[in-house]
Short mmCIF file of C-alpha atoms in Angstrom, two decimals:
data_model
loop_
_atom_site.label_atom_id
_atom_site.label_comp_id
_atom_site.label_asym_id
_atom_site.label_seq_id
_atom_site.Cartn_x
_atom_site.Cartn_y
_atom_site.Cartn_z
CA MET G 1 -3.74 187.01 -132.93
CA ALA G 2 -4.49 190.71 -133.47
CA SER G 3 -7.77 191.62 -131.75
CA ALA G 4 -10.53 192.66 -134.13
CA ARG G 5 -11.87 195.13 -131.57
CA ALA G 6 -8.52 196.87 -131.27
CA GLN G 7 -8.14 197.09 -135.04
CA SER G 8 -11.57 198.58 -135.54
CA ASN G 9 -10.93 201.45 -133.14
CA SER G 10 -8.78 203.42 -135.53
CA TRP G 11 -8.55 202.37 -139.17
CA LEU G 12 -6.67 205.49 -140.17
CA LEU G 13 -3.99 204.79 -137.58
CA VAL G 14 -3.69 201.18 -138.68
CA ILE G 15 -3.43 202.09 -142.34
CA SER G 16 -0.80 204.75 -141.77
CA SER G 17 1.26 202.40 -139.61
CA VAL G 18 1.13 199.59 -142.16
CA LEU G 19 1.99 201.90 -145.03
CA PHE G 20 4.90 203.24 -143.04
CA LEU G 21 6.16 199.73 -142.40
CA GLY G 22 6.13 199.06 -146.10
CA THR G 23 8.01 202.19 -147.13
CA LEU G 24 10.39 203.43 -144.45
CA CYS G 25 11.48 200.02 -143.18
CA ALA G 26 10.98 197.68 -146.10
CA ALA G 27 14.33 195.99 -145.49
CA THR G 28 13.73 195.31 -141.82
CA SER G 29 9.97 195.08 -141.26
CA GLU G 30 9.52 191.60 -142.74
CA TYR G 31 8.69 189.03 -140.13
CA ALA G 32 11.21 186.49 -138.94
CA PRO G 33 10.90 183.09 -140.69
CA SER G 34 8.08 180.83 -139.45
CA LEU G 35 6.16 183.71 -137.84
CA SER G 36 2.73 184.77 -139.09
CA GLU G 37 -0.11 187.00 -137.99
CA ASN G 38 -2.59 184.08 -138.05
CA TYR G 39 -0.34 181.56 -136.29
CA TYR G 40 -2.92 180.73 -133.59
CA GLU G 41 -5.96 181.01 -135.84
CA LYS G 42 -6.78 177.31 -135.64
CA THR G 43 -5.04 176.24 -132.44
CA CYS G 44 -6.20 179.08 -130.16
CA PRO G 45 -8.48 181.52 -131.99
CA GLN G 46 -9.52 183.21 -128.74
CA ALA G 47 -5.95 184.06 -127.76
CA ALA G 48 -6.11 187.70 -128.85
CA ASP G 49 -9.29 188.34 -126.90
CA ILE G 50 -7.82 186.75 -123.77
CA VAL G 51 -4.68 188.90 -123.89
CA GLU G 52 -6.75 192.03 -124.56
CA LYS G 53 -9.08 191.26 -121.64
CA TYR G 54 -6.20 191.07 -119.19
CA VAL G 55 -4.39 194.12 -120.58
CA ASN G 56 -7.64 196.05 -120.07
CA LYS G 57 -7.77 194.78 -116.50
CA PHE G 58 -4.19 195.84 -115.74
CA LEU G 59 -4.57 199.30 -117.29
CA LYS G 60 -7.85 199.88 -115.46
CA LYS G 61 -5.99 199.29 -112.22
CA ASP G 62 -2.95 201.40 -113.25
CA SER G 63 -3.05 203.42 -116.48
CA SER G 64 0.73 203.85 -116.41
CA PHE G 65 1.23 200.08 -116.55
CA ALA G 66 1.44 200.25 -120.34
CA GLY G 67 5.01 201.44 -119.85
CA ALA G 68 5.86 198.32 -117.85
CA LEU G 69 4.65 196.03 -120.64
CA SER G 70 6.50 198.00 -123.30
CA ARG G 71 9.69 197.86 -121.21
CA LEU G 72 9.21 194.12 -120.76
CA GLN G 73 9.34 193.56 -124.53
CA PHE G 74 12.50 195.62 -124.86
CA HIS G 75 14.21 193.91 -121.93
CA ASP G 76 13.29 190.50 -123.30
CA CYS G 77 14.14 190.98 -126.97
CA TRP G 78 17.42 192.85 -126.36
CA VAL G 79 18.90 189.90 -124.44
CA GLY G 80 19.27 186.82 -126.63
CA GLY G 81 16.13 187.62 -128.60
CA CYS G 82 12.37 187.63 -128.05
CA ASP G 83 12.15 184.30 -126.25
CA GLY G 84 10.49 185.11 -122.93
CA SER G 85 13.77 184.56 -121.07
CA VAL G 86 13.30 187.78 -119.06
CA LEU G 87 10.39 186.09 -117.26
CA LEU G 88 12.38 183.17 -115.85
CA ASN G 89 13.14 182.93 -112.14
CA SER G 90 16.63 182.48 -110.77
CA THR G 91 17.54 179.07 -109.39
CA GLU G 92 20.07 177.84 -106.82
CA THR G 93 22.62 177.44 -109.60
CA ASN G 94 21.73 180.34 -111.91
CA SER G 95 21.05 184.05 -111.51
CA ALA G 96 18.48 184.91 -114.18
CA GLU G 97 18.08 188.07 -116.29
CA ARG G 98 15.54 189.55 -113.89
CA ASP G 99 18.22 189.72 -111.22
CA GLY G 100 20.60 191.72 -113.38
CA HIS G 101 21.39 195.25 -112.19
CA VAL G 102 19.85 196.72 -115.32
CA ASN G 103 16.50 195.01 -114.58
CA PHE G 104 16.02 196.66 -111.19
CA GLY G 105 12.32 197.29 -110.61
CA LEU G 106 11.16 195.38 -113.71
CA ARG G 107 7.37 195.00 -113.64
CA GLY G 108 4.89 192.86 -115.52
CA VAL G 109 6.23 189.37 -114.92
CA ASN G 110 3.37 188.26 -112.68
CA GLU G 111 0.85 189.85 -115.01
CA ILE G 112 2.20 187.95 -118.01
CA ASP G 113 1.92 184.75 -115.98
CA GLU G 114 -1.69 185.66 -115.20
CA ILE G 115 -2.41 185.92 -118.92
CA LYS G 116 -0.54 182.67 -119.48
CA ALA G 117 -2.70 180.84 -116.91
CA ALA G 118 -5.85 181.97 -118.71
CA LEU G 119 -4.44 180.85 -122.07
CA GLU G 120 -3.39 177.48 -120.62
CA SER G 121 -6.94 176.99 -119.41
CA ALA G 122 -8.34 177.77 -122.87
CA CYS G 123 -5.62 176.27 -125.08
CA PRO G 124 -3.14 174.13 -123.10
CA GLY G 125 0.43 174.10 -124.38
CA VAL G 126 -0.23 176.34 -127.39
CA VAL G 127 0.65 180.01 -126.80
CA SER G 128 4.22 180.90 -125.83
CA CYS G 129 5.18 183.37 -123.12
CA ALA G 130 7.37 185.12 -125.70
CA ASP G 131 4.34 185.83 -127.90
CA ILE G 132 2.27 187.01 -124.94
CA ILE G 133 4.86 189.70 -124.19
CA ILE G 134 4.79 190.93 -127.79
CA VAL G 135 0.99 191.13 -127.99
CA ALA G 136 0.55 192.64 -124.52
CA ALA G 137 3.09 195.40 -125.27
CA ARG G 138 1.30 196.28 -128.53
CA ASP G 139 -2.18 196.22 -126.99
CA ALA G 140 -1.13 198.28 -123.97
CA THR G 141 0.58 200.90 -126.13
CA PHE G 142 -2.46 201.22 -128.36
CA LYS G 143 -4.87 201.45 -125.43
CA ALA G 144 -2.71 204.19 -123.93
CA GLY G 145 -3.31 206.25 -127.06
CA GLY G 146 -0.30 205.10 -129.05
CA PRO G 147 0.00 203.45 -132.46
CA TRP G 148 -1.32 200.02 -133.40
CA TRP G 149 0.91 197.63 -135.36
CA PRO G 150 0.52 194.11 -136.71
CA VAL G 151 2.19 191.35 -134.72
CA ALA G 152 3.48 188.13 -136.21
CA LEU G 153 3.47 185.14 -133.86
CA GLY G 154 4.89 181.67 -133.45
CA ARG G 155 7.85 182.31 -131.15
CA LYS G 156 8.97 179.57 -128.79
CA ASP G 157 10.22 180.14 -125.26
CA GLY G 158 13.93 179.98 -124.51
CA ARG G 159 15.58 178.10 -121.66
CA VAL G 160 18.66 180.31 -121.14
CA SER G 161 18.50 183.34 -118.84
CA THR G 162 21.42 184.90 -116.94
CA ASP G 163 21.99 188.22 -115.23
CA LEU G 164 25.32 188.58 -117.04
CA LEU G 165 23.56 188.48 -120.42
CA ALA G 166 21.13 191.16 -119.26
CA ASP G 167 23.81 193.48 -117.91
CA GLY G 168 25.97 192.89 -120.97
CA ASN G 169 23.29 193.73 -123.53
CA LEU G 170 20.75 196.19 -122.15
CA PRO G 171 21.69 199.88 -122.03
CA PHE G 172 22.13 201.21 -118.50
CA PRO G 173 20.37 204.54 -117.83
CA VAL G 174 23.72 206.34 -117.46
CA LEU G 175 24.99 205.96 -121.05
CA ASN G 176 25.90 209.01 -123.15
CA PHE G 177 24.70 209.50 -126.72
CA THR G 178 27.66 207.74 -128.35
CA LEU G 179 27.35 204.67 -126.13
CA LEU G 180 23.61 204.53 -126.74
CA VAL G 181 24.16 204.58 -130.49
CA ASP G 182 26.76 201.83 -130.16
CA ASN G 183 24.44 199.69 -128.05
CA PHE G 184 21.60 199.91 -130.58
CA ALA G 185 23.97 199.41 -133.52
CA ARG G 186 24.90 196.01 -132.10
CA LYS G 187 21.27 195.00 -132.68
CA ASN G 188 21.26 196.60 -136.15
CA PHE G 189 19.22 199.61 -135.04
CA SER G 190 20.11 203.10 -136.22
CA ALA G 191 20.64 206.21 -134.12
CA ARG G 192 17.24 207.42 -135.26
CA GLU G 193 15.59 204.18 -134.19
CA MET G 194 17.29 204.54 -130.82
CA VAL G 195 15.72 207.97 -130.36
CA VAL G 196 12.37 206.59 -131.56
CA LEU G 197 12.37 203.72 -129.07
CA SER G 198 13.45 206.07 -126.30
CA GLY G 199 9.99 207.54 -126.81
CA ALA G 200 8.60 204.54 -124.92
CA HIS G 201 9.48 206.63 -121.86
CA THR G 202 6.39 208.68 -122.61
CA ILE G 203 4.36 206.20 -120.50
CA GLY G 204 4.91 204.64 -117.12
CA ASN G 205 6.87 205.26 -113.96
CA THR G 206 10.30 204.36 -112.65
CA HIS G 207 12.18 203.73 -109.44
CA CYS G 208 14.66 206.33 -108.26
CA ASN G 209 17.46 203.80 -108.75
CA GLY G 210 17.99 204.87 -112.36
CA ILE G 211 17.58 208.56 -111.61
CA LEU G 212 20.09 209.01 -108.77
CA PRO G 213 23.21 209.17 -111.02
CA HIS G 214 21.46 212.08 -112.77
CA LEU G 215 21.17 214.05 -109.53
CA TYR G 216 24.10 213.24 -107.27
CA ASN G 217 27.80 212.81 -107.95
CA PHE G 218 27.30 213.19 -111.70
CA THR G 219 30.95 214.02 -112.44
CA GLY G 220 32.46 212.27 -109.43
CA ALA G 221 32.74 215.43 -107.32
CA ASN G 222 30.96 213.54 -104.55
CA ASN G 223 28.63 216.27 -103.37
CA ALA G 224 24.88 216.79 -103.41
CA THR G 225 25.06 219.68 -105.88
CA ASP G 226 26.89 217.66 -108.55
CA ILE G 227 23.94 217.22 -110.97
CA ASP G 228 23.76 216.61 -114.69
CA PRO G 229 24.21 220.07 -116.27
CA ALA G 230 21.73 219.11 -118.98
CA LEU G 231 18.94 219.06 -116.39
CA ASN G 232 16.59 222.01 -115.93
CA LYS G 233 17.39 223.32 -112.44
CA GLY G 234 13.77 223.46 -111.34
CA PHE G 235 13.18 219.94 -112.58
CA ALA G 236 16.32 218.74 -110.83
CA ALA G 237 14.99 220.17 -107.55
CA PHE G 238 11.69 218.35 -108.14
CA LEU G 239 13.49 215.07 -108.77
CA LYS G 240 15.65 215.49 -105.68
CA LYS G 241 12.57 216.03 -103.55
CA ASN G 242 11.10 212.75 -104.79
CA CYS G 243 14.40 210.85 -104.97
CA PRO G 244 16.53 211.74 -101.92
CA GLN G 245 20.17 210.73 -102.10
CA GLY G 246 20.55 207.00 -101.51
CA ASN G 247 16.85 206.18 -101.99
CA ARG G 248 16.61 203.61 -104.78
CA THR G 249 13.06 202.40 -104.26
CA ASN G 250 10.81 205.48 -104.39
CA THR G 251 8.82 205.64 -107.61
CA ILE G 252 8.07 208.62 -109.81
CA PHE G 253 6.12 209.13 -113.04
CA ILE G 254 8.30 209.45 -116.10
CA ASN G 255 6.53 212.58 -117.38
CA SER G 256 3.41 214.68 -116.90
CA THR G 257 1.16 212.28 -118.87
CA PRO G 258 2.32 208.86 -117.58
CA GLY G 259 -0.80 207.01 -118.70
CA LYS G 260 -0.94 208.48 -122.20
CA PHE G 261 1.28 207.59 -125.13
CA ASP G 262 2.10 210.94 -126.75
CA ASN G 263 5.02 213.15 -127.74
CA VAL G 264 5.24 214.95 -124.37
CA TYR G 265 8.38 212.92 -123.68
CA TYR G 266 10.27 214.70 -126.46
CA LYS G 267 9.01 218.10 -125.35
CA SER G 268 10.24 217.33 -121.84
CA VAL G 269 13.66 216.18 -123.05
CA LEU G 270 14.05 219.32 -125.15
CA ALA G 271 13.19 221.41 -122.08
CA GLY G 272 15.89 219.74 -119.98
CA LYS G 273 13.43 217.50 -118.16
CA GLY G 274 14.67 214.07 -119.20
CA ILE G 275 14.15 211.64 -116.34
CA PHE G 276 17.32 209.60 -117.01
CA ILE G 277 20.82 210.51 -118.15
CA THR G 278 20.05 208.62 -121.36
CA ASP G 279 17.08 210.93 -121.98
CA SER G 280 19.11 214.11 -121.48
CA ALA G 281 21.85 212.61 -123.64
CA LEU G 282 19.59 212.70 -126.71
CA ILE G 283 20.00 216.47 -127.04
CA THR G 284 23.75 216.54 -126.35
CA ASP G 285 24.33 215.49 -129.97
CA SER G 286 23.27 217.58 -132.96
CA LEU G 287 21.65 214.61 -134.74
CA GLY G 288 19.84 213.48 -131.62
CA LYS G 289 18.58 216.99 -130.89
CA LYS G 290 17.34 217.38 -134.45
CA ILE G 291 15.34 214.14 -134.22
CA VAL G 292 13.96 215.00 -130.78
CA THR G 293 12.89 218.42 -132.02
CA SER G 294 11.14 216.92 -135.04
CA PHE G 295 9.11 214.60 -132.81
CA THR G 296 7.77 217.53 -130.76
CA LYS G 297 5.76 218.65 -133.80
CA ALA G 298 2.07 217.79 -134.07
CA ASN G 299 2.51 216.28 -137.54
CA SER G 300 5.61 214.21 -136.73
CA THR G 301 6.08 210.59 -137.79
CA PHE G 302 6.86 209.43 -134.24
CA PHE G 303 3.89 207.03 -133.97
CA GLU G 304 4.57 205.39 -137.32
CA GLU G 305 8.30 205.05 -136.68
CA PHE G 306 7.72 203.66 -133.20
CA ALA G 307 5.38 201.00 -134.61
CA ALA G 308 7.96 200.02 -137.24
CA ALA G 309 10.74 199.82 -134.65
CA MET G 310 8.64 197.60 -132.37
CA VAL G 311 7.93 195.21 -135.25
CA LYS G 312 11.63 195.12 -136.05
CA MET G 313 12.49 194.49 -132.40
CA GLY G 314 10.02 191.61 -132.31
CA ASN G 315 12.12 189.79 -134.93
CA LEU G 316 15.27 189.66 -132.80
CA GLY G 317 16.60 186.18 -132.00
CA VAL G 318 13.29 184.41 -132.56
CA LEU G 319 13.13 180.71 -131.66
CA THR G 320 10.79 178.52 -133.71
CA GLY G 321 10.12 174.85 -134.28
CA SER G 322 12.21 172.62 -132.01
CA GLN G 323 14.51 175.47 -130.94
CA GLY G 324 12.52 176.23 -127.81
CA GLU G 325 9.46 175.17 -125.87
CA ILE G 326 5.99 176.32 -124.86
CA ARG G 327 6.27 176.87 -121.12
CA LYS G 328 3.42 175.80 -118.86
CA THR G 329 4.17 178.77 -116.61
CA CYS G 330 6.28 181.67 -117.74
CA GLN G 331 8.64 181.84 -114.76
CA PHE G 332 9.89 178.25 -115.04
CA VAL G 333 11.21 176.06 -117.83
CA ASN G 334 9.25 172.87 -118.36
#
């Protein structure tokens, strides 16, 4: 389902990413069973072009939206696997993942359903919501200037989605370095891969909800001057201006190039300008700081490692065959 147009834009980038997948992550970059890059070749050959068309539309409207689609993949795959469960609505008897505390301000759900409607019109009952998330995240990252990576497809959509699963699996933005490493280790990701995937914060924006613990009452002193000591003081003042105490809903760009996938994120973190506690935490540990520093270099392997980590993430908890379903709309089970 990989778009030919996207692939042709940068052969050198594609080649380097694929080579990296085959060397650095040989043990983990193999696709989950039953997935393949040409899964929809006969049943919906236009699927890639349809997804790409809508990703272009969304990014034209908001260049920082690439971050929302990347976050959507992470928040889906980290909770029970890449099964589209993050898209499901709550019901009278169940509070779904989207209503978990950790998913506050999650964007992209309606946009994925818009893509799904177009695919249902072209190829009814063929392309899963879970696969749409994976392809949209890759396409958006690439179009924002980031790496391209191959995507294997054939996932089915899951039927289980609860807020407790979301809050029990996803890392909250207040975790320290040790707790971040532990969280990623539970999914068989290394500390280095955790730092790599944190680089997704190089695109997009965020609500103040996840920033407030960084700025107020950091140690429990319960006063407005109790900020994270890892924060640059000037940057802390900037954040406070945009995120007044108690304001959870204001939005702010994650860094100075919110619509461009680059290594500015790591430069910002190293300068004490991490937007979340989890960002600042990366340089509180000697290993984390060493990795962050390496990714600030022009010749770093950040792009290649990010691509490999996204492929690996896409293998988590995959449902195939009769294990799931192909939803008609992404926000409701059939």
